[in-house]
Amino acid sequence: MTVGNLPPHRIEVCDPQRREPGMMVFNVRPGGPDIGRNKVGWIIGVDREGNFPFNLKFDTAAQDSCALPNGNIMFSLTGAGLIKEVTRSGQVVRQWHAAGKWQDKEPLPNSVAIDVPLTHHRVNIFPNGNLLLMSAEMRELSDWPTADDDPNTTRETAKVVGDVIIEVTPKGEIVNKWHLLDMLDPYRLCYGSCSGYWHKLGFLDSNDWCHSNAVFYDPADDTIMLSLRTQDCILKFFRATGEIKWILGDPGNWKSPWSEKLLKPVGNIEWQYHQHDCSVTPSGTILCFDNGNHRALPFAEKLPAEQNYSRIVEFAVDESAMTVEQIWSFGDGDGPGEGLYACYQGGAFRLPETGNTFMTFGGVCTIDGVPTNDNRGGMCQARLLEVTPEKEVVFDLWIDGSEEDPPVPLSSFRAEHIPDK
């Protein structure tokens, strides 16, 4: 870990007077083709004035960051199987490692082992100081579809990966586990559920059935909320029992008893697809980054990438009536910063003081300048925006290595707000 040069970037708009106080911390890592994908990574903080007071560079992929109540920053290095807590000067305070990633390596000094094969995507924390993390498991399921885009596909015994959400004490003890394969219908497929995402992470010949990419704790009702990318839904369940409270997403292809947990739409709603970074805003609404991949469920026609767009969408949920209403969005219009398509990664965060929204179009992928759903085939850039409630852009940052020699595809997972001390 070093204080390194910043990745290639440019700030096109920065209006400090209308921006949120504090610092936005985010990762940068290689995108596009696999070459060099896990050989470098950054965790970076940009302040209200557009300066970068926090800049750590690694020789492995950096993933997610989390603001801690004590003012420190927790972040993950998924390529190395590490989670670190650091001060704002970058000094390491605590460290954890996924035991499965280190079983054939020398033990790490001053690191706490967590007995899981890996952790992935989002890192978070409970109010009691326990870590809220995401891991995975693989099971063999009989009579499973061999394709997610063919209604007449054959069925066979298949290896299926489901996410495991864990609560871990600071000493590494796992005190709670929630298995998605036990909570949802393991035979419900969306586009992408048969993809091979987990192959490179050690689950060979497997299918990416649900692909959780965000986990959020809501203390108001002691629930956990998840974004399930290849189930095209946001799921909320009770921490104490694992019982599902509601499911937010396109109601297609759900069977009983899960269909009874679906939120019913009020007014005009455009459902989210392949979303990231769900959270509860200070006003109690649900915010997420809607990547929008395909904008359809099997077996409806997919929307081509070159016609698609990503957006940030806000939903108001009435839990007593089990209804949902769309109340705000950004990205689906033709104003400044809109009409951009990010086929993977992405973030959405409602800022507490200004009410601004910070958003990360984390994987804007193109081949020969044309938007694509292939996040490993061509150029990748990231765009980070802060907009007012009226959708005025007050910050616009591009992470862009397209002008480097040779060009460098780069991406960003999401951004986290770090309040001023």
GROMACS .gro file of C-alpha atoms in nm:
model
  421
    1MET     CA    1   0.000   0.000   0.000
    2THR     CA    2   0.148   0.332  -0.108
    3VAL     CA    3   0.045   0.689  -0.168
    4GLY     CA    4   0.047   0.673  -0.545
    5ASN     CA    5  -0.013   0.877  -0.852
    6LEU     CA    6  -0.378   0.925  -0.933
    7PRO     CA    7  -0.529   0.729  -1.220
    8PRO     CA    8  -0.600   0.927  -1.538
    9HIS     CA    9  -0.894   1.157  -1.476
   10ARG     CA   10  -1.051   1.492  -1.550
   11ILE     CA   11  -1.293   1.711  -1.355
   12GLU     CA   12  -1.534   1.888  -1.588
   13VAL     CA   13  -1.758   2.054  -1.325
   14CYS     CA   14  -1.695   2.138  -0.959
   15ASP     CA   15  -1.919   2.387  -0.776
   16PRO     CA   16  -1.800   2.376  -0.412
   17GLN     CA   17  -2.071   2.611  -0.284
   18ARG     CA   18  -2.346   2.369  -0.386
   19ARG     CA   19  -2.164   2.046  -0.313
   20GLU     CA   20  -2.195   1.831  -0.001
   21PRO     CA   21  -1.933   1.894   0.271
   22GLY     CA   22  -1.696   1.605   0.333
   23MET     CA   23  -1.523   1.362   0.101
   24MET     CA   24  -1.641   1.100  -0.145
   25VAL     CA   25  -1.424   0.787  -0.132
   26PHE     CA   26  -1.425   0.538  -0.419
   27ASN     CA   27  -1.215   0.270  -0.583
   28VAL     CA   28  -1.056   0.263  -0.926
   29ARG     CA   29  -0.937  -0.059  -1.086
   30PRO     CA   30  -0.869  -0.193  -1.435
   31GLY     CA   31  -1.174  -0.270  -1.644
   32GLY     CA   32  -1.206  -0.415  -1.990
   33PRO     CA   33  -0.989  -0.715  -2.086
   34ASP     CA   34  -0.840  -0.944  -1.822
   35ILE     CA   35  -0.481  -0.839  -1.889
   36GLY     CA   36  -0.360  -0.657  -1.577
   37ARG     CA   37  -0.707  -0.668  -1.425
   38ASN     CA   38  -0.593  -0.756  -1.071
   39LYS     CA   39  -0.248  -0.596  -1.079
   40VAL     CA   40  -0.334  -0.244  -0.963
   41GLY     CA   41  -0.605  -0.063  -0.769
   42TRP     CA   42  -0.674   0.265  -0.592
   43ILE     CA   43  -0.889   0.386  -0.304
   44ILE     CA   44  -0.931   0.761  -0.358
   45GLY     CA   45  -1.109   1.045  -0.180
   46VAL     CA   46  -1.219   1.366  -0.351
   47ASP     CA   47  -1.328   1.661  -0.137
   48ARG     CA   48  -1.577   1.943  -0.188
   49GLU     CA   49  -1.323   2.160  -0.372
   50GLY     CA   50  -1.219   1.882  -0.611
   51ASN     CA   51  -0.892   1.803  -0.433
   52PHE     CA   52  -0.774   1.447  -0.358
   53PRO     CA   53  -0.666   1.437   0.008
   54PHE     CA   54  -0.691   1.056   0.024
   55ASN     CA   55  -0.506   0.841  -0.231
   56LEU     CA   56  -0.389   0.485  -0.171
   57LYS     CA   57  -0.251   0.267  -0.448
   58PHE     CA   58  -0.215  -0.112  -0.439
   59ASP     CA   59  -0.069  -0.391  -0.647
   60THR     CA   60  -0.406  -0.569  -0.644
   61ALA     CA   61  -0.767  -0.485  -0.724
   62ALA     CA   62  -0.941  -0.251  -0.478
   63GLN     CA   63  -1.317  -0.287  -0.441
   64ASP     CA   64  -1.540  -0.111  -0.187
   65SER     CA   65  -1.512   0.145   0.093
   66CYS     CA   66  -1.719   0.217   0.404
   67ALA     CA   67  -1.728   0.512   0.643
   68LEU     CA   68  -1.684   0.407   1.007
   69PRO     CA   69  -1.835   0.593   1.305
   70ASN     CA   70  -1.488   0.667   1.446
   71GLY     CA   71  -1.394   0.862   1.131
   72ASN     CA   72  -1.177   0.587   0.985
   73ILE     CA   73  -1.230   0.420   0.649
   74MET     CA   74  -1.279   0.049   0.587
   75PHE     CA   75  -1.216  -0.091   0.241
   76SER     CA   76  -1.168  -0.422   0.063
   77LEU     CA   77  -0.902  -0.560  -0.167
   78THR     CA   78  -1.089  -0.846  -0.328
   79GLY     CA   79  -0.796  -0.961  -0.536
   80ALA     CA   80  -0.599  -1.023  -0.216
   81GLY     CA   81  -0.893  -1.134   0.000
   82LEU     CA   82  -0.833  -0.852   0.248
   83ILE     CA   83  -1.040  -0.595   0.436
   84LYS     CA   84  -0.858  -0.306   0.603
   85GLU     CA   85  -0.949  -0.026   0.842
   86VAL     CA   86  -0.727   0.279   0.801
   87THR     CA   87  -0.706   0.632   0.935
   88ARG     CA   88  -0.746   0.923   0.697
   89SER     CA   89  -0.368   0.936   0.670
   90GLY     CA   90  -0.368   0.576   0.546
   91GLN     CA   91  -0.233   0.411   0.863
   92VAL     CA   92  -0.365   0.055   0.903
   93VAL     CA   93  -0.562   0.010   1.228
   94ARG     CA   94  -0.712  -0.337   1.175
   95GLN     CA   95  -0.715  -0.601   0.903
   96TRP     CA   96  -0.917  -0.913   0.820
   97HIS     CA   97  -0.861  -1.183   0.559
   98ALA     CA   98  -1.083  -1.448   0.398
   99ALA     CA   99  -0.930  -1.777   0.513
  100GLY     CA  100  -1.015  -1.949   0.185
  101LYS     CA  101  -0.800  -1.703  -0.009
  102TRP     CA  102  -0.499  -1.759   0.221
  103GLN     CA  103  -0.505  -2.134   0.291
  104ASP     CA  104  -0.195  -2.198   0.076
  105LYS     CA  105  -0.006  -1.886   0.182
  106GLU     CA  106   0.196  -1.772   0.478
  107PRO     CA  107  -0.023  -1.642   0.765
  108LEU     CA  108  -0.068  -1.268   0.768
  109PRO     CA  109   0.075  -1.087   1.071
  110ASN     CA  110  -0.179  -0.890   1.277
  111SER     CA  111  -0.470  -1.001   1.057
  112VAL     CA  112  -0.795  -1.161   1.171
  113ALA     CA  113  -0.908  -1.467   0.975
  114ILE     CA  114  -1.273  -1.499   0.865
  115ASP     CA  115  -1.370  -1.859   0.787
  116VAL     CA  116  -1.517  -1.806   0.439
  117PRO     CA  117  -1.388  -1.893   0.091
  118LEU     CA  118  -1.397  -1.528  -0.010
  119THR     CA  119  -1.571  -1.197   0.041
  120HIS     CA  120  -1.699  -0.993  -0.251
  121HIS     CA  121  -1.853  -0.664  -0.362
  122ARG     CA  122  -1.985  -0.451  -0.073
  123VAL     CA  123  -1.835  -0.417   0.275
  124ASN     CA  124  -2.056  -0.269   0.545
  125ILE     CA  125  -2.095  -0.250   0.922
  126PHE     CA  126  -2.368  -0.290   1.183
  127PRO     CA  127  -2.424  -0.027   1.455
  128ASN     CA  128  -2.281  -0.274   1.710
  129GLY     CA  129  -1.948  -0.276   1.526
  130ASN     CA  130  -1.989  -0.615   1.361
  131LEU     CA  131  -1.902  -0.645   0.994
  132LEU     CA  132  -2.177  -0.704   0.736
  133LEU     CA  133  -2.016  -0.894   0.448
  134MET     CA  134  -2.096  -1.104   0.144
  135SER     CA  135  -1.959  -1.447   0.061
  136ALA     CA  136  -2.077  -1.733  -0.162
  137GLU     CA  137  -2.139  -2.107  -0.181
  138MET     CA  138  -2.190  -2.357  -0.463
  139ARG     CA  139  -2.453  -2.634  -0.467
  140GLU     CA  140  -2.553  -2.894  -0.721
  141LEU     CA  141  -2.919  -2.869  -0.826
  142SER     CA  142  -3.098  -3.125  -1.039
  143ASP     CA  143  -3.320  -3.043  -1.337
  144TRP     CA  144  -3.173  -2.694  -1.371
  145PRO     CA  145  -3.206  -2.499  -1.702
  146THR     CA  146  -2.891  -2.495  -1.914
  147ALA     CA  147  -2.971  -2.150  -2.060
  148ASP     CA  148  -3.153  -1.839  -1.938
  149ASP     CA  149  -3.261  -1.714  -2.282
  150ASP     CA  150  -3.433  -2.020  -2.432
  151PRO     CA  151  -3.776  -2.135  -2.310
  152ASN     CA  152  -3.709  -2.479  -2.463
  153THR     CA  153  -3.367  -2.528  -2.308
  154THR     CA  154  -3.263  -2.869  -2.177
  155ARG     CA  155  -3.231  -2.932  -1.805
  156GLU     CA  156  -2.958  -3.115  -1.619
  157THR     CA  157  -2.778  -3.126  -1.287
  158ALA     CA  158  -2.592  -2.796  -1.256
  159LYS     CA  159  -2.354  -2.620  -1.021
  160VAL     CA  160  -2.524  -2.307  -0.892
  161VAL     CA  161  -2.362  -2.029  -0.689
  162GLY     CA  162  -2.571  -1.849  -0.428
  163ASP     CA  163  -2.460  -1.567  -0.205
  164VAL     CA  164  -2.417  -1.603   0.170
  165ILE     CA  165  -2.460  -1.289   0.378
  166ILE     CA  166  -2.262  -1.296   0.703
  167GLU     CA  167  -2.237  -1.100   1.025
  168VAL     CA  168  -1.885  -1.114   1.167
  169THR     CA  169  -1.749  -0.981   1.495
  170PRO     CA  170  -1.428  -0.772   1.486
  171LYS     CA  171  -1.251  -1.084   1.618
  172GLY     CA  172  -1.356  -1.281   1.310
  173GLU     CA  173  -1.637  -1.489   1.463
  174ILE     CA  174  -1.931  -1.549   1.229
  175VAL     CA  175  -2.245  -1.494   1.439
  176ASN     CA  176  -2.507  -1.494   1.161
  177LYS     CA  177  -2.540  -1.647   0.814
  178TRP     CA  178  -2.817  -1.603   0.559
  179HIS     CA  179  -2.813  -1.836   0.255
  180LEU     CA  180  -2.984  -1.694  -0.052
  181LEU     CA  181  -3.034  -2.040  -0.202
  182ASP     CA  182  -3.253  -2.122   0.100
  183MET     CA  183  -3.443  -1.793   0.091
  184LEU     CA  184  -3.542  -1.758  -0.276
  185ASP     CA  185  -3.650  -1.981  -0.564
  186PRO     CA  186  -3.325  -2.137  -0.694
  187TYR     CA  187  -3.495  -2.215  -1.026
  188ARG     CA  188  -3.602  -1.858  -1.108
  189LEU     CA  189  -3.373  -1.723  -1.379
  190CYS     CA  190  -3.312  -1.380  -1.524
  191TYR     CA  191  -3.082  -1.287  -1.809
  192GLY     CA  192  -2.731  -1.356  -1.682
  193SER     CA  193  -2.825  -1.626  -1.428
  194CYS     CA  194  -2.639  -1.888  -1.634
  195SER     CA  195  -2.326  -1.677  -1.686
  196GLY     CA  196  -1.983  -1.788  -1.567
  197TYR     CA  197  -1.892  -1.495  -1.340
  198TRP     CA  198  -1.775  -1.721  -1.055
  199HIS     CA  199  -1.542  -1.939  -1.263
  200LYS     CA  200  -1.246  -1.706  -1.213
  201LEU     CA  201  -1.313  -1.698  -0.838
  202GLY     CA  202  -1.279  -2.071  -0.788
  203PHE     CA  203  -1.632  -2.202  -0.849
  204LEU     CA  204  -1.562  -2.394  -1.168
  205ASP     CA  205  -1.836  -2.475  -1.420
  206SER     CA  206  -2.088  -2.278  -1.211
  207ASN     CA  207  -2.385  -2.053  -1.284
  208ASP     CA  208  -2.427  -1.698  -1.150
  209TRP     CA  209  -2.783  -1.745  -1.026
  210CYS     CA  210  -2.836  -1.429  -0.816
  211HIS     CA  211  -2.511  -1.224  -0.795
  212SER     CA  212  -2.565  -1.007  -0.487
  213ASN     CA  213  -2.366  -0.685  -0.517
  214ALA     CA  214  -2.488  -0.465  -0.230
  215VAL     CA  215  -2.589  -0.517   0.131
  216PHE     CA  216  -2.739  -0.252   0.358
  217TYR     CA  217  -2.862  -0.266   0.719
  218ASP     CA  218  -3.174  -0.070   0.816
  219PRO     CA  219  -3.184  -0.016   1.195
  220ALA     CA  220  -3.540   0.121   1.176
  221ASP     CA  221  -3.680  -0.233   1.157
  222ASP     CA  222  -3.369  -0.450   1.203
  223THR     CA  223  -3.368  -0.564   0.840
  224ILE     CA  224  -3.108  -0.629   0.575
  225MET     CA  225  -3.151  -0.514   0.217
  226LEU     CA  226  -2.976  -0.673  -0.080
  227SER     CA  227  -2.934  -0.596  -0.448
  228LEU     CA  228  -2.951  -0.918  -0.654
  229ARG     CA  229  -2.815  -0.839  -1.000
  230THR     CA  230  -2.909  -1.159  -1.185
  231GLN     CA  231  -3.247  -1.177  -1.011
  232ASP     CA  232  -3.324  -0.815  -1.112
  233CYS     CA  233  -3.461  -0.732  -0.768
  234ILE     CA  234  -3.398  -0.569  -0.433
  235LEU     CA  235  -3.472  -0.797  -0.138
  236LYS     CA  236  -3.542  -0.697   0.221
  237PHE     CA  237  -3.544  -0.954   0.502
  238PHE     CA  238  -3.553  -0.962   0.880
  239ARG     CA  239  -3.214  -0.999   1.043
  240ALA     CA  240  -3.347  -1.206   1.335
  241THR     CA  241  -3.533  -1.471   1.133
  242GLY     CA  242  -3.425  -1.446   0.769
  243GLU     CA  243  -3.792  -1.406   0.672
  244ILE     CA  244  -3.844  -1.200   0.358
  245LYS     CA  245  -4.019  -0.868   0.421
  246TRP     CA  246  -4.058  -0.760   0.057
  247ILE     CA  247  -3.920  -0.794  -0.295
  248LEU     CA  248  -3.888  -0.489  -0.523
  249GLY     CA  249  -3.861  -0.551  -0.896
  250ASP     CA  250  -4.025  -0.671  -1.213
  251PRO     CA  251  -4.298  -0.917  -1.099
  252GLY     CA  252  -4.241  -1.155  -1.391
  253ASN     CA  253  -4.141  -1.519  -1.338
  254TRP     CA  254  -4.201  -1.528  -0.961
  255LYS     CA  255  -4.387  -1.824  -0.811
  256SER     CA  256  -4.567  -1.861  -0.478
  257PRO     CA  257  -4.476  -1.808  -0.197
  258TRP     CA  258  -4.222  -1.549  -0.320
  259SER     CA  259  -4.477  -1.376  -0.543
  260GLU     CA  260  -4.674  -1.287  -0.231
  261LYS     CA  261  -4.381  -1.072  -0.111
  262LEU     CA  262  -4.369  -0.858  -0.426
  263LEU     CA  263  -4.433  -0.486  -0.383
  264LYS     CA  264  -4.725  -0.373  -0.599
  265PRO     CA  265  -4.666  -0.068  -0.821
  266VAL     CA  266  -4.850   0.260  -0.768
  267GLY     CA  267  -4.859   0.493  -1.071
  268ASN     CA  268  -4.605   0.469  -1.350
  269ILE     CA  269  -4.301   0.263  -1.255
  270GLU     CA  270  -4.005   0.166  -1.466
  271TRP     CA  271  -3.852  -0.137  -1.297
  272GLN     CA  272  -3.480  -0.158  -1.234
  273TYR     CA  273  -3.265  -0.429  -1.396
  274HIS     CA  274  -2.920  -0.560  -1.296
  275GLN     CA  275  -2.908  -0.283  -1.032
  276HIS     CA  276  -2.634  -0.195  -0.780
  277ASP     CA  277  -2.591  -0.009  -0.451
  278CYS     CA  278  -2.934  -0.011  -0.284
  279SER     CA  279  -2.975   0.198   0.031
  280VAL     CA  280  -3.230   0.372   0.252
  281THR     CA  281  -3.213   0.752   0.223
  282PRO     CA  282  -3.240   0.988   0.523
  283SER     CA  283  -3.610   1.034   0.437
  284GLY     CA  284  -3.674   0.660   0.433
  285THR     CA  285  -3.701   0.604   0.057
  286ILE     CA  286  -3.507   0.339  -0.141
  287LEU     CA  287  -3.231   0.451  -0.375
  288CYS     CA  288  -3.036   0.238  -0.621
  289PHE     CA  289  -2.825   0.251  -0.934
  290ASP     CA  290  -3.028   0.094  -1.214
  291ASN     CA  291  -2.774  -0.036  -1.467
  292GLY     CA  292  -3.067  -0.135  -1.688
  293ASN     CA  293  -2.908  -0.433  -1.866
  294HIS     CA  294  -3.153  -0.567  -2.126
  295ARG     CA  295  -3.452  -0.396  -1.952
  296ALA     CA  296  -3.641  -0.725  -1.977
  297LEU     CA  297  -3.689  -1.063  -1.811
  298PRO     CA  298  -3.675  -1.396  -1.990
  299PHE     CA  299  -3.808  -1.451  -2.245
  300ALA     CA  300  -3.893  -1.099  -2.360
  301GLU     CA  301  -3.677  -0.928  -2.621
  302LYS     CA  302  -3.364  -0.764  -2.483
  303LEU     CA  303  -3.303  -0.392  -2.533
  304PRO     CA  304  -2.973  -0.353  -2.727
  305ALA     CA  305  -2.687  -0.186  -2.541
  306GLU     CA  306  -2.655   0.092  -2.799
  307GLN     CA  307  -3.015   0.197  -2.723
  308ASN     CA  308  -2.990   0.159  -2.346
  309TYR     CA  309  -2.918   0.392  -2.053
  310SER     CA  310  -2.847   0.365  -1.683
  311ARG     CA  311  -3.011   0.576  -1.415
  312ILE     CA  312  -3.040   0.644  -1.046
  313VAL     CA  313  -3.393   0.573  -0.926
  314GLU     CA  314  -3.570   0.648  -0.598
  315PHE     CA  315  -3.869   0.448  -0.475
  316ALA     CA  316  -4.114   0.521  -0.194
  317VAL     CA  317  -4.224   0.196  -0.028
  318ASP     CA  318  -4.540   0.168   0.182
  319GLU     CA  319  -4.465  -0.145   0.381
  320SER     CA  320  -4.807  -0.170   0.540
  321ALA     CA  321  -4.982  -0.158   0.202
  322MET     CA  322  -4.698  -0.351   0.029
  323THR     CA  323  -4.679  -0.092  -0.250
  324VAL     CA  324  -4.401   0.095  -0.425
  325GLU     CA  325  -4.400   0.426  -0.612
  326GLN     CA  326  -4.124   0.575  -0.826
  327ILE     CA  327  -4.063   0.934  -0.713
  328TRP     CA  328  -3.731   1.049  -0.866
  329SER     CA  329  -3.476   0.944  -1.124
  330PHE     CA  330  -3.170   1.074  -1.303
  331GLY     CA  331  -3.010   0.940  -1.617
  332ASP     CA  332  -3.318   0.853  -1.821
  333GLY     CA  333  -3.357   1.205  -1.962
  334ASP     CA  334  -3.161   1.416  -2.208
  335GLY     CA  335  -3.015   1.672  -1.967
  336PRO     CA  336  -2.644   1.716  -1.877
  337GLY     CA  337  -2.496   1.387  -1.754
  338GLU     CA  338  -2.792   1.177  -1.867
  339GLY     CA  339  -2.832   0.914  -2.136
  340LEU     CA  340  -2.517   0.727  -2.032
  341TYR     CA  341  -2.507   0.346  -2.020
  342ALA     CA  342  -2.294   0.161  -1.764
  343CYS     CA  343  -2.338  -0.213  -1.816
  344TYR     CA  344  -2.179  -0.307  -1.484
  345GLN     CA  345  -2.087  -0.161  -1.144
  346GLY     CA  346  -2.245   0.164  -1.025
  347GLY     CA  347  -2.342   0.362  -0.719
  348ALA     CA  348  -2.612   0.591  -0.580
  349PHE     CA  349  -2.590   0.783  -0.251
  350ARG     CA  350  -2.827   1.046  -0.110
  351LEU     CA  351  -2.620   1.306   0.072
  352PRO     CA  352  -2.751   1.410   0.415
  353GLU     CA  353  -2.695   1.787   0.431
  354THR     CA  354  -2.768   1.917   0.081
  355GLY     CA  355  -3.003   1.641  -0.037
  356ASN     CA  356  -2.779   1.607  -0.341
  357THR     CA  357  -2.730   1.265  -0.496
  358PHE     CA  358  -2.385   1.128  -0.570
  359MET     CA  359  -2.375   0.868  -0.844
  360THR     CA  360  -2.115   0.641  -1.001
  361PHE     CA  361  -2.154   0.528  -1.359
  362GLY     CA  362  -1.885   0.277  -1.281
  363GLY     CA  363  -1.847   0.065  -1.593
  364VAL     CA  364  -1.918   0.266  -1.909
  365CYS     CA  365  -1.807   0.008  -2.164
  366THR     CA  366  -1.769   0.061  -2.539
  367ILE     CA  367  -1.626  -0.125  -2.837
  368ASP     CA  368  -1.513   0.110  -3.112
  369GLY     CA  369  -1.710   0.385  -2.938
  370VAL     CA  370  -2.039   0.192  -2.933
  371PRO     CA  371  -2.200   0.100  -2.596
  372THR     CA  372  -2.177  -0.270  -2.516
  373ASN     CA  373  -2.283  -0.524  -2.253
  374ASP     CA  374  -1.939  -0.686  -2.281
  375ASN     CA  375  -1.741  -0.552  -1.987
  376ARG     CA  376  -1.423  -0.729  -2.097
  377GLY     CA  377  -1.416  -0.662  -2.467
  378GLY     CA  378  -1.309  -0.303  -2.515
  379MET     CA  379  -1.270   0.036  -2.348
  380CYS     CA  380  -1.408   0.106  -1.999
  381GLN     CA  381  -1.444   0.441  -1.824
  382ALA     CA  382  -1.619   0.567  -1.510
  383ARG     CA  383  -1.812   0.888  -1.454
  384LEU     CA  384  -1.887   1.021  -1.104
  385LEU     CA  385  -2.155   1.290  -1.071
  386GLU     CA  386  -2.314   1.493  -0.793
  387VAL     CA  387  -2.649   1.650  -0.877
  388THR     CA  388  -2.894   1.864  -0.684
  389PRO     CA  389  -3.254   1.752  -0.620
  390GLU     CA  390  -3.343   1.963  -0.926
  391LYS     CA  391  -3.090   1.757  -1.131
  392GLU     CA  392  -2.833   2.032  -1.174
  393VAL     CA  393  -2.481   1.889  -1.206
  394VAL     CA  394  -2.247   2.036  -0.943
  395PHE     CA  395  -1.965   1.782  -0.981
  396ASP     CA  396  -1.856   1.581  -1.284
  397LEU     CA  397  -1.548   1.359  -1.272
  398TRP     CA  398  -1.436   1.117  -1.542
  399ILE     CA  399  -1.195   0.831  -1.472
  400ASP     CA  400  -1.066   0.795  -1.826
  401GLY     CA  401  -0.755   0.623  -1.955
  402SER     CA  402  -0.858   0.631  -2.320
  403GLU     CA  403  -0.589   0.889  -2.408
  404GLU     CA  404  -0.305   0.696  -2.244
  405ASP     CA  405  -0.048   0.517  -2.459
  406PRO     CA  406  -0.156   0.242  -2.474
  407PRO     CA  407  -0.518   0.314  -2.365
  408VAL     CA  408  -0.604   0.192  -2.014
  409PRO     CA  409  -0.958   0.067  -1.943
  410LEU     CA  410  -1.059   0.171  -1.589
  411SER     CA  411  -1.372   0.129  -1.377
  412SER     CA  412  -1.514   0.220  -1.035
  413PHE     CA  413  -1.753   0.017  -0.821
  414ARG     CA  414  -1.930   0.286  -0.614
  415ALA     CA  415  -1.859   0.589  -0.388
  416GLU     CA  416  -1.907   0.637  -0.013
  417HIS     CA  417  -1.960   0.968   0.168
  418ILE     CA  418  -1.708   1.041   0.446
  419PRO     CA  419  -1.829   1.332   0.665
  420ASP     CA  420  -1.593   1.604   0.777
  421LYS     CA  421  -1.436   1.533   1.115
   0.00000   0.00000   0.00000
